[in-house]
Short mmCIF file of C-alpha atoms in Angstrom, two decimals:
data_model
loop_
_atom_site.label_atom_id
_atom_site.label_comp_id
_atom_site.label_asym_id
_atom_site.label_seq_id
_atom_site.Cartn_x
_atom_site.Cartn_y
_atom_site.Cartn_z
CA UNK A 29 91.22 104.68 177.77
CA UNK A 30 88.34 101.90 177.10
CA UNK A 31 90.48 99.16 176.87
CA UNK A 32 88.21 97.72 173.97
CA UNK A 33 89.65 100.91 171.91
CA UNK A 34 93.58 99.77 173.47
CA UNK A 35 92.83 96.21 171.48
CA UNK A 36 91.98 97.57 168.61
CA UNK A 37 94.93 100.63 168.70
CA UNK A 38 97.55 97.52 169.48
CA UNK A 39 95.52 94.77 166.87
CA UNK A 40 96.21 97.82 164.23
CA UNK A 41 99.35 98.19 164.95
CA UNK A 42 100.78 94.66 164.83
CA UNK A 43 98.89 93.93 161.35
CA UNK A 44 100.85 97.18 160.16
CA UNK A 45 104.27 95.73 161.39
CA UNK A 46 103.27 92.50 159.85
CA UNK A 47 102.64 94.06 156.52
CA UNK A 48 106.29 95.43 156.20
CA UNK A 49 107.67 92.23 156.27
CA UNK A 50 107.63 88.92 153.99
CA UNK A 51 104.39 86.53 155.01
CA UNK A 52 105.56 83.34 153.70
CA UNK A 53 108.55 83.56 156.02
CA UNK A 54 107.39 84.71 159.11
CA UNK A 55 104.00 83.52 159.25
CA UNK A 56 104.83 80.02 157.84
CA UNK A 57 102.33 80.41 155.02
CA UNK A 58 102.13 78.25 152.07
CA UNK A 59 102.68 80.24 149.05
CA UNK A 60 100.06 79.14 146.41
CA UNK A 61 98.39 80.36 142.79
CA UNK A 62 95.84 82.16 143.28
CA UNK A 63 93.03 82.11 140.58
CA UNK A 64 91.18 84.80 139.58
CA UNK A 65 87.43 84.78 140.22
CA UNK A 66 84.99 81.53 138.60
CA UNK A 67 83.38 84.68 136.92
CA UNK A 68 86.11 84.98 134.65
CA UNK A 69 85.77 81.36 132.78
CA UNK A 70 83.31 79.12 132.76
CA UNK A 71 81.27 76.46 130.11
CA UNK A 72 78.99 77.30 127.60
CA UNK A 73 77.14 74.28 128.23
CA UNK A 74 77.45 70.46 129.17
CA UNK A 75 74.87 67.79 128.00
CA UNK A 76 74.76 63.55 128.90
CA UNK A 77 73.28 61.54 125.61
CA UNK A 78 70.00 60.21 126.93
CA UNK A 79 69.93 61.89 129.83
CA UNK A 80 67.85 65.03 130.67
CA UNK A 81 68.78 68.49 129.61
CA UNK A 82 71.43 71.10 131.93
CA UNK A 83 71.16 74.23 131.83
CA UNK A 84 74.02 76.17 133.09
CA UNK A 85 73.91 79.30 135.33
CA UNK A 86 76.34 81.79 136.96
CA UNK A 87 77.40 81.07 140.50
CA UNK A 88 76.44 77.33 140.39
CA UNK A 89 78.74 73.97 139.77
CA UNK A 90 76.94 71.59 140.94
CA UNK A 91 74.59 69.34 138.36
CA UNK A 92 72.73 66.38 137.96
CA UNK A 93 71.11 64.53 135.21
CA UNK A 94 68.93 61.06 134.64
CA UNK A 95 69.70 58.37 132.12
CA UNK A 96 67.58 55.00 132.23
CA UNK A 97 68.42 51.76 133.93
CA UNK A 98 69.53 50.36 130.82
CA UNK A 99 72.42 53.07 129.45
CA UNK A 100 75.64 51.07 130.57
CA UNK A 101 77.83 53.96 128.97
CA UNK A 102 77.15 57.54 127.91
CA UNK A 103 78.74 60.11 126.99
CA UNK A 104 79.22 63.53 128.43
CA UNK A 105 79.52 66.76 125.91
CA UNK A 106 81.19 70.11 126.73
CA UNK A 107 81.40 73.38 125.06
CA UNK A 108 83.61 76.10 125.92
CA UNK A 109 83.61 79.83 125.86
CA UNK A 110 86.59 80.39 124.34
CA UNK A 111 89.01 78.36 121.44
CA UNK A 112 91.93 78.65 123.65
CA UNK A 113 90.09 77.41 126.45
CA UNK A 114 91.53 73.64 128.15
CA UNK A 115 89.10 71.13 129.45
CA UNK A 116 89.50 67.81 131.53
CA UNK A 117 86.74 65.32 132.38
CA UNK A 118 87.79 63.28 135.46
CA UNK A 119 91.50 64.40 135.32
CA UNK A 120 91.51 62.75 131.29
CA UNK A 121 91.69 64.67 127.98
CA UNK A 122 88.44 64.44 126.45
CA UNK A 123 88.48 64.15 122.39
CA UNK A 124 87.70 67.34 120.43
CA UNK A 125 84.73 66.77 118.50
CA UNK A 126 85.70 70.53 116.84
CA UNK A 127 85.99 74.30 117.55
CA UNK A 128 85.02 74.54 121.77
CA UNK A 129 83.23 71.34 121.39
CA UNK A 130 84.89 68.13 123.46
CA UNK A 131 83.15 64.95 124.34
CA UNK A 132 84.67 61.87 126.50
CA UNK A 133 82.78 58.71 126.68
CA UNK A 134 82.48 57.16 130.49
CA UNK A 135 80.67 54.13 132.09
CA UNK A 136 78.36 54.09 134.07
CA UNK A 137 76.88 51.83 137.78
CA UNK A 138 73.60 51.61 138.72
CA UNK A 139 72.72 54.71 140.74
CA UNK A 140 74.80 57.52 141.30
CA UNK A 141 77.86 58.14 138.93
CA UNK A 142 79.79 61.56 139.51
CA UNK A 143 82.34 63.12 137.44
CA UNK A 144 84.11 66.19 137.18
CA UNK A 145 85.18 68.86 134.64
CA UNK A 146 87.41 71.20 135.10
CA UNK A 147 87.67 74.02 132.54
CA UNK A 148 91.27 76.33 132.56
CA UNK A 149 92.14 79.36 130.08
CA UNK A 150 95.31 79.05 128.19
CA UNK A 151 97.99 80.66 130.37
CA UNK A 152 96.29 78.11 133.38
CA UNK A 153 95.93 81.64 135.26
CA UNK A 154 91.92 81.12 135.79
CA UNK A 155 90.15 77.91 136.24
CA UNK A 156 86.48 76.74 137.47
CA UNK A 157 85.50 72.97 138.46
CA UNK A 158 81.89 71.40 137.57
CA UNK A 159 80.75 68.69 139.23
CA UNK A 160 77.94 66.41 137.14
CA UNK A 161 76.00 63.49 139.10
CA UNK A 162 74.49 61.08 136.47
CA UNK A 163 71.99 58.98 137.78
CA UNK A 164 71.40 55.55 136.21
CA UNK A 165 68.19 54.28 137.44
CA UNK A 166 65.93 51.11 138.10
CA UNK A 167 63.16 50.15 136.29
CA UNK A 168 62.67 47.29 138.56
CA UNK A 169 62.66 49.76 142.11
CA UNK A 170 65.36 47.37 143.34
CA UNK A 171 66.37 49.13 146.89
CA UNK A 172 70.42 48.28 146.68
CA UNK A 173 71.65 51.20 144.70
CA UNK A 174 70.14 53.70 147.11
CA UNK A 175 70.91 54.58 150.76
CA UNK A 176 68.21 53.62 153.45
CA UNK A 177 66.21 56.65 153.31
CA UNK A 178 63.06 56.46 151.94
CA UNK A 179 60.37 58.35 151.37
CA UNK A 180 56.64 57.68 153.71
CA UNK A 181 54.12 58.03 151.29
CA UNK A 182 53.85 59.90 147.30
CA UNK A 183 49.98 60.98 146.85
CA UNK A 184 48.54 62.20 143.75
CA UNK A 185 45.66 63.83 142.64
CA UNK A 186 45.09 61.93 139.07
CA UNK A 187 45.84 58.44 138.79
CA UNK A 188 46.39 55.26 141.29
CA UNK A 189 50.07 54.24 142.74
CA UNK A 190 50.48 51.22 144.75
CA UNK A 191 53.31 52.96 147.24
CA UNK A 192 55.81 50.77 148.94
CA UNK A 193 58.80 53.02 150.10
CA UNK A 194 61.57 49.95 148.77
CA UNK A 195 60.11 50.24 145.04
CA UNK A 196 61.52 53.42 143.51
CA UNK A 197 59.87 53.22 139.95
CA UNK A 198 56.16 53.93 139.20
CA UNK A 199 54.11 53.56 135.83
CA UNK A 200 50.84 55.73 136.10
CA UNK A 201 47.73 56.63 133.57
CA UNK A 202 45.59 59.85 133.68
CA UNK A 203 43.01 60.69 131.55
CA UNK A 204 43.81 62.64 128.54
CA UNK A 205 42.41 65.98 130.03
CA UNK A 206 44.77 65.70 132.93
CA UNK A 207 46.99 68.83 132.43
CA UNK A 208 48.28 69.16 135.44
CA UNK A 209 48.86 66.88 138.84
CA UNK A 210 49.12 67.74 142.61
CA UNK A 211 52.31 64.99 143.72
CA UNK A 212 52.69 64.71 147.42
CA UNK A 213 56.11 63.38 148.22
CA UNK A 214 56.27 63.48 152.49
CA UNK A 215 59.83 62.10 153.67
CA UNK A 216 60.27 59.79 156.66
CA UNK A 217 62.37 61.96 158.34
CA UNK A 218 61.48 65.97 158.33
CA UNK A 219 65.12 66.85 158.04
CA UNK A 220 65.30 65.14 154.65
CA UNK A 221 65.36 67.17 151.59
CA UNK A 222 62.69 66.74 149.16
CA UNK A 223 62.51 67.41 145.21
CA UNK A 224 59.89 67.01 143.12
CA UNK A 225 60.90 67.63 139.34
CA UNK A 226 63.76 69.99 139.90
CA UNK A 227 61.76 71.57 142.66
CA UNK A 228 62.38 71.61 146.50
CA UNK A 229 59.45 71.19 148.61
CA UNK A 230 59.06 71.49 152.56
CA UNK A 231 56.86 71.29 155.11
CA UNK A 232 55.55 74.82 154.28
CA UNK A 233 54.33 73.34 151.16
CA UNK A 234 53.66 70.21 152.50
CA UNK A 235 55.88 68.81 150.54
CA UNK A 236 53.61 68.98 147.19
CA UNK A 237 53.77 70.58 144.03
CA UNK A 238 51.84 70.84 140.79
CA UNK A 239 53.92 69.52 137.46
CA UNK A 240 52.62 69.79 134.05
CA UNK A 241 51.36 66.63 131.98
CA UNK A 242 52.20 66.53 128.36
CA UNK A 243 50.12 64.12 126.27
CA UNK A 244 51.61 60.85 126.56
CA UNK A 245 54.53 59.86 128.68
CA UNK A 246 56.00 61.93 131.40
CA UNK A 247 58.87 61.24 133.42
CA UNK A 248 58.95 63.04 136.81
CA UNK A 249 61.41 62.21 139.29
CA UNK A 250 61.55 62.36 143.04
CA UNK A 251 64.55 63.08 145.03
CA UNK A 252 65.22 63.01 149.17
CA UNK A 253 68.30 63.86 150.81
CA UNK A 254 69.94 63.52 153.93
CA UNK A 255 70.78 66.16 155.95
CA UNK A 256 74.62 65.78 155.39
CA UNK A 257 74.08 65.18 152.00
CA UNK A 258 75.76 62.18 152.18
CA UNK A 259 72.60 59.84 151.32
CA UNK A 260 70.05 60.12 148.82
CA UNK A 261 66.69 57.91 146.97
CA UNK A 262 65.58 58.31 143.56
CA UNK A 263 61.86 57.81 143.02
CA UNK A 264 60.58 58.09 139.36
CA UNK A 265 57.41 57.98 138.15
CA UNK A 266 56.38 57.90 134.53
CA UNK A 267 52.98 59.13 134.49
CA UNK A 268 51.05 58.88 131.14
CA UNK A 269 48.47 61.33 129.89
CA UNK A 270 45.84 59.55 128.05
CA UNK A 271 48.36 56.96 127.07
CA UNK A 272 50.51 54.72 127.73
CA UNK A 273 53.14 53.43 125.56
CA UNK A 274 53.07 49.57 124.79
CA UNK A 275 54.84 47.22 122.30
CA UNK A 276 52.32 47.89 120.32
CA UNK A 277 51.18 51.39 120.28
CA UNK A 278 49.29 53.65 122.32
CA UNK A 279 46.73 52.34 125.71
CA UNK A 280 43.19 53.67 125.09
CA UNK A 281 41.94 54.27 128.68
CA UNK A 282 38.84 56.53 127.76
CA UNK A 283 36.07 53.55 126.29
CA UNK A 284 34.57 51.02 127.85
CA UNK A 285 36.20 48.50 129.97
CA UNK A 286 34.76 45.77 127.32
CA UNK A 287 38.00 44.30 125.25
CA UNK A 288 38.68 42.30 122.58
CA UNK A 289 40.20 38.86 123.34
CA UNK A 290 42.51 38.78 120.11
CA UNK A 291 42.21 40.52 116.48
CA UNK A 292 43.49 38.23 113.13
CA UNK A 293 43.66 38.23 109.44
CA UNK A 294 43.60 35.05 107.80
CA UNK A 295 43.50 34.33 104.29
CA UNK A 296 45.14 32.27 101.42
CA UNK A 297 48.33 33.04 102.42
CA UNK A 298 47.97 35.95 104.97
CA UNK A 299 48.14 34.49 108.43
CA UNK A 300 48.92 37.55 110.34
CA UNK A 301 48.33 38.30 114.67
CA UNK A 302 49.41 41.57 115.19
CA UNK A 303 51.09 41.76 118.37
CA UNK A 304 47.90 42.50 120.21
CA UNK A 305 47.18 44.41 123.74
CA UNK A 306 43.33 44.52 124.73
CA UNK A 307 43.74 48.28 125.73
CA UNK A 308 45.18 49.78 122.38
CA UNK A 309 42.73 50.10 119.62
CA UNK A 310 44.68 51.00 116.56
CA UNK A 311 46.46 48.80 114.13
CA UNK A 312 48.03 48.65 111.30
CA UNK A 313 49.05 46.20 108.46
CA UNK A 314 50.41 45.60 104.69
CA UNK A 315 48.91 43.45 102.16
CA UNK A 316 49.85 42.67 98.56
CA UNK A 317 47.89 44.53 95.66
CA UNK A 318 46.11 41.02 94.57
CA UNK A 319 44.35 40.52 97.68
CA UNK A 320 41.27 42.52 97.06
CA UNK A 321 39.45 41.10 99.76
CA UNK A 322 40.53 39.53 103.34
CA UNK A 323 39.05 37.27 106.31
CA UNK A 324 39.03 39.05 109.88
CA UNK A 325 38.96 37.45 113.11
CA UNK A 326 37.73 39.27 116.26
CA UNK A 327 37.43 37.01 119.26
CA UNK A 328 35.47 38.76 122.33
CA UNK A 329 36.94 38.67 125.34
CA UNK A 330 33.62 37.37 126.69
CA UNK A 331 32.04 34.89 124.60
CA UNK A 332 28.88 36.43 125.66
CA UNK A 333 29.49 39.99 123.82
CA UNK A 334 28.88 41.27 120.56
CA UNK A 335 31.39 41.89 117.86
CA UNK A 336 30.62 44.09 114.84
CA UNK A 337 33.06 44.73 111.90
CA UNK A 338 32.03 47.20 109.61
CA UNK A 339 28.53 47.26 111.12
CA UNK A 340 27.80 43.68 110.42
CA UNK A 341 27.68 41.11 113.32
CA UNK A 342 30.97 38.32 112.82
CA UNK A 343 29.64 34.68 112.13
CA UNK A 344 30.08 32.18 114.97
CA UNK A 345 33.60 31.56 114.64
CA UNK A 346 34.01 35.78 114.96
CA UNK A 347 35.14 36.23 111.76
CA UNK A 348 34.00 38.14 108.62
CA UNK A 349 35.47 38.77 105.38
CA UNK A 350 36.33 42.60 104.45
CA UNK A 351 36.45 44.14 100.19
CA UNK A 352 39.48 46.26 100.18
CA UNK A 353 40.10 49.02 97.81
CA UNK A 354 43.47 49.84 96.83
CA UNK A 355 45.76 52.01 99.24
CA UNK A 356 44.27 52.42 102.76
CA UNK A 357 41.34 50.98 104.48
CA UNK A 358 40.11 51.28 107.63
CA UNK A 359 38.15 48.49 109.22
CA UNK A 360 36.67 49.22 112.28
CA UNK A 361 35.58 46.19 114.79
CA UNK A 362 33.31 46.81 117.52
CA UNK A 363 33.07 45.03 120.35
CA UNK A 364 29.94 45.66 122.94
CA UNK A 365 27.65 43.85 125.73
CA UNK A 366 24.12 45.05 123.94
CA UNK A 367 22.23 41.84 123.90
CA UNK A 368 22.70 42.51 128.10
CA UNK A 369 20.63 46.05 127.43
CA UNK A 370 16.73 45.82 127.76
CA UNK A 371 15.48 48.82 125.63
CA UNK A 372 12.32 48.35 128.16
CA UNK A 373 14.06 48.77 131.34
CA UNK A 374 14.16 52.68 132.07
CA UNK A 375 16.72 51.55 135.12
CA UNK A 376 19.19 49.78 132.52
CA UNK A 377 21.79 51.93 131.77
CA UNK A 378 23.65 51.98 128.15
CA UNK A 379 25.74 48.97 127.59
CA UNK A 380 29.75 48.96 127.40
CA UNK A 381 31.10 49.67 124.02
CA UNK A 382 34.62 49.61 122.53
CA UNK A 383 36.12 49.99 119.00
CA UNK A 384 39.16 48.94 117.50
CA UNK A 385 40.48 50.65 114.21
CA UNK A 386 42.59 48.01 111.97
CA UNK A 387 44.01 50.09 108.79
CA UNK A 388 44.89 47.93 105.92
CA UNK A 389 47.16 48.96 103.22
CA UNK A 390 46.70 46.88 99.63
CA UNK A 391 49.67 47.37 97.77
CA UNK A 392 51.07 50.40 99.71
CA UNK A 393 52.76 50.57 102.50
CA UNK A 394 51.93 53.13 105.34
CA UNK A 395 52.86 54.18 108.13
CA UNK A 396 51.76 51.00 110.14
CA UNK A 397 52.02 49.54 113.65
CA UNK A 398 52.82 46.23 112.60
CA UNK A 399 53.68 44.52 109.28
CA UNK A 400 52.36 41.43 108.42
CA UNK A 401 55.30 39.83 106.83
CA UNK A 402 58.25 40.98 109.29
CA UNK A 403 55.77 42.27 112.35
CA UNK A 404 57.75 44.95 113.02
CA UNK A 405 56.69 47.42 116.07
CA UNK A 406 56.77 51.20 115.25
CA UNK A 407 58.61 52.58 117.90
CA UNK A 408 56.97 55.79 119.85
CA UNK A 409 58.38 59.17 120.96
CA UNK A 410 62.07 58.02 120.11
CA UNK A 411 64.74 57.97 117.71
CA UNK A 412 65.05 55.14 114.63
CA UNK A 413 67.02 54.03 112.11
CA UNK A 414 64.71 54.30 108.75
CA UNK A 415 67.16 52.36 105.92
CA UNK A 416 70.62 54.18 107.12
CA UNK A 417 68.67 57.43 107.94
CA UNK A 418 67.79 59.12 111.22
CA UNK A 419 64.09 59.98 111.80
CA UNK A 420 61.90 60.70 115.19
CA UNK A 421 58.79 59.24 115.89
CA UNK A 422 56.12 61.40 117.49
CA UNK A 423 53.65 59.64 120.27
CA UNK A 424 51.89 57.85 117.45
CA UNK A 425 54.57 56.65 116.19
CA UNK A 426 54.45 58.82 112.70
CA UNK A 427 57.88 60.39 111.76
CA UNK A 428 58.15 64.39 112.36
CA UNK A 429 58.74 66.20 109.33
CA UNK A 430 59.84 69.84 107.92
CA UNK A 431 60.20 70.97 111.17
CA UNK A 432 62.55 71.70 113.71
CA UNK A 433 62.85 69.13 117.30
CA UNK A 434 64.12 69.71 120.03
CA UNK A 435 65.87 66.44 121.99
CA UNK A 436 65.44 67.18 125.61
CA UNK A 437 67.42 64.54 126.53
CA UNK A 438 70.87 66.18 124.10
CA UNK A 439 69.20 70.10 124.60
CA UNK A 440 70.62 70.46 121.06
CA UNK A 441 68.24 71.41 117.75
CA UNK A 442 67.41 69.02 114.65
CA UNK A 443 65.90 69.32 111.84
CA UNK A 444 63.75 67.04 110.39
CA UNK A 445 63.09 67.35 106.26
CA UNK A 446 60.05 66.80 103.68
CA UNK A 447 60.97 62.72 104.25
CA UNK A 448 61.10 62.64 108.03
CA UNK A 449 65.00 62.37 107.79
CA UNK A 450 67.47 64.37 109.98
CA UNK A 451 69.43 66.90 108.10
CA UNK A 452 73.14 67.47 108.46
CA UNK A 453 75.56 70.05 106.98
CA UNK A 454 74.10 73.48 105.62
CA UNK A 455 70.13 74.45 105.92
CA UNK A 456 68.22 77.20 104.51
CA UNK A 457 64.91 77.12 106.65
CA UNK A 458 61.41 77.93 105.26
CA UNK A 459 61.85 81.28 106.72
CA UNK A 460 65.60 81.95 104.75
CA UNK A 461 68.00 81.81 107.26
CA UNK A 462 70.93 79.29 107.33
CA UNK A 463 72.01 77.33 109.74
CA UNK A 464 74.69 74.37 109.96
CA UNK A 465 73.99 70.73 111.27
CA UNK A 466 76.83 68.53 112.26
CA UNK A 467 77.34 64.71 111.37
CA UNK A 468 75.59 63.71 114.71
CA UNK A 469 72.27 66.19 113.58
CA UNK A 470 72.76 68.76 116.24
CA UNK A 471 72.70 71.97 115.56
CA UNK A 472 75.66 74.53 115.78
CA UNK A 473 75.58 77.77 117.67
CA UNK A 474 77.78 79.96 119.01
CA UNK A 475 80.80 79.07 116.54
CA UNK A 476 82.17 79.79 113.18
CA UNK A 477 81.81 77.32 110.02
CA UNK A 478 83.99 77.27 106.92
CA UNK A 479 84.31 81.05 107.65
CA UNK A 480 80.90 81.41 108.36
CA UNK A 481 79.64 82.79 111.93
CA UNK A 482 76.60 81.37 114.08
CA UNK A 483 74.59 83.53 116.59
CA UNK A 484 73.17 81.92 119.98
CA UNK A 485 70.41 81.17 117.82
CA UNK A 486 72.29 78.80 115.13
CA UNK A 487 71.20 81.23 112.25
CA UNK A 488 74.37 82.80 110.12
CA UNK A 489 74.77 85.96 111.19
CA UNK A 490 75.63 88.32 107.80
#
């Protein structure tokens, strides 16, 4: 007989004697509880305040998420499948913020923070374990919160970066028809692993891929790995797309390079500087309903250029004074190298040109950049506090209204009303469906209120 067929006869037979007798006694196993498959429980979703959205899939534990350099705490937000359903973040209860919903507030270091939430059914006969990396990171680049692996060069098609493989934060600007860039991320080392916006890259793809650009600011970040995955470098890069967010509003990158030096208002009583940036060309201010008339100041960069306000040249201290009507007015001040241009001179080309747009309201207020008695700063693409009520300013700075928003960095649904201000409790949309808000503004889904039940959607389903 082949005596490959006598092993496997005589391997048969010994399981078979082994399987009439106890295997925790004569094979010195460990008796432990087994859990049923992770297929049988799982989350219905996690989310990190200020951090970028998760979404959850089948078959995978593992996440990660970015908050800025600045969040010190955060908090992380579960929801479960099932009311019965037990959850622990880091071995600690978390608080029940209602029916699946649990949230635990944690701390956080610079770098890489990583936590873990463990989700068990009632009897504790089936369990599953997520593991969430939060990644604080450095607006400065500093090098000590990552490992020493670095990246050799990040190349992109739109836009200049000044690379140095230490500094791990970029600010770029692309023109406003830039839909779409080519980033080139090539490690030092090819057994590093590479990810461009959630995206692995190799040297197939030569380690580039093509992310798309909304207007203004885009955060995009770049991740390498060891190959133990045991180190790892964040690189981010917040690339702006005809914009570029400032104290004061939004960088205009499309005129001229020809600037003004400073813009002012000065009269009587009015003695107001915005908070001025020579690349952003739209202001904003307030004045009382018995100034029917003010002085403007618009100082050239260049003593040599030309300022205009209104069409009229300023007087040799760059001012000019401006009627005002009541409600809004819009002064524009233009600032230009002409007197350089020879009309005669076919080989001249057209000189620079750049205008500024100053809106003044008399006796209203709008929605400004800056207010001349408190200066105040609209804030851009964010969350504020208008007078005790929530509102979010789009990438002008103008609150959105009678619409619905969705925070990427929560992945939960708002609504914003007629005023700008975030709804809570019950809503009856334009289109007749309701749907609940809580306290915080996020939608609910997925659950039942005061008797009612939510689809996936958040709409009451009759």
């Amino acid at each position: 007989m082949n005596k490959n067929i006598k092993k496997i006869i005589a391997m048969s037979l010994l399981m078979g004697a082994f399987s009439m007798i106890e295997p925790v006694k004569y094979l010195g196993l460990t008796a432990t509880k087994a859990y049923a498959s992770d297929n049988d429980i799982h989350l219905k979703s996690i989310s990190v305040s200020g951090g970028d959205s998760i979404s959850l899939s089948d078959g995978k534990t593992t996440y990660k998420t970015y908050v800025s350099r600045a969040t010190e705490e955060t908090t992380i937000r579960v929801r479960t499948e099932d009311d019965s359903d037990k959850v622990t973040i880091d071995g600690e209860n978390p608080d029940e913020d209602g029916s699946k919903t649990f949230s635990k507030s944690v701390e956080l270091e610079k770098g890489k923070n990583t936590f873990e939430i463990k989700v068990q059914d009632s009897d504790g006969d089936n369990q599953r374990t997520y593991t969430v990396a939060i990644y604080r990171g450095d607006s400065t680049g500093a090098s000590t919160q990552y490992d020493d692996i670095y990246l050799k060069n990040i190349i992109l098609s739109d836009g200049e970066i000044d690379f140095s493989k230490d500094e791990t934060s970029y600010d770029i600007n692309v023109a406003a028809d830039v839909s779409e860039i080519k980033i080139k991320a090539e490690p030092e080392d090819n057994g590093y692993t590479v990810t461009i916006d959630n995206s692995e890259v190799d040297e197939d793809d030569k380690y580039r891929e093509d992310v798309s650009l909304n207007k203004g600011k885009n955060t995009i970040y770049i991740e390498i790995v060891n190959e133990d995955d045991d180190e790892e470098r964040l690189y981010t890069l917040n690339i702006y797309r005809g914009a570029k967010d400032t104290a004061t509003g939004i960088a205009d990158n499309d005129q001229d390079p020809i600037y003004l030096d400073d813009i002012r208002i000065e009269d009587g009583t009015i003695k107001y500087t915005p908070t001025f940036n020579q690349k952003v060309t739209s202001y904003s201010a307030n004045v009382n309903e018995s100034y029917d008339n003010i002085i403007v100041k618009a100082a050239p960069e260049d003593e040599d250029d030309v300022v205009r306000i209104n069409g009229d040249k300023v007087d040799s201290n760059s001012r000019k004074r401006v009627y005002l009507n009541n409600g809004k007015n819009e002064i524009k001040i233009k600032v230009s190298n002409e007197e350089d241009y020879d009309d005669d001179d076919d080989d001249d080309e057209e000189y620079d040109t750049r205008t500024y747009t100053l809106t003044v309201y008399r006796g209203t207020s709008g929605a400004t950049t800056n207010n001349p008695n408190t200066n105040i700063v609209t804030k851009t693409s964010q969350w504020v506090n208008n007078n005790g009520k929530w509102q979010y300013n789009d990438a002008l700075g103008n609150p959105l209204k009678n619409m619905w928003f969705l925070d990427k960095s929560t992945g939960y649904w708002y609504y914003l009303d007629a005023n700008g201000d975030m709804k809570t409790g019950w809503l009856q949309d334009s289109s007749g469906n309701w749907y609940y808000l809580y306290q915080s503004g996020a939608m609910a889904y997925n659950t039942v209120i005061d008797g009612y039940k939510l689809g996936a959607s958040g709409a009451w389903s009759k």
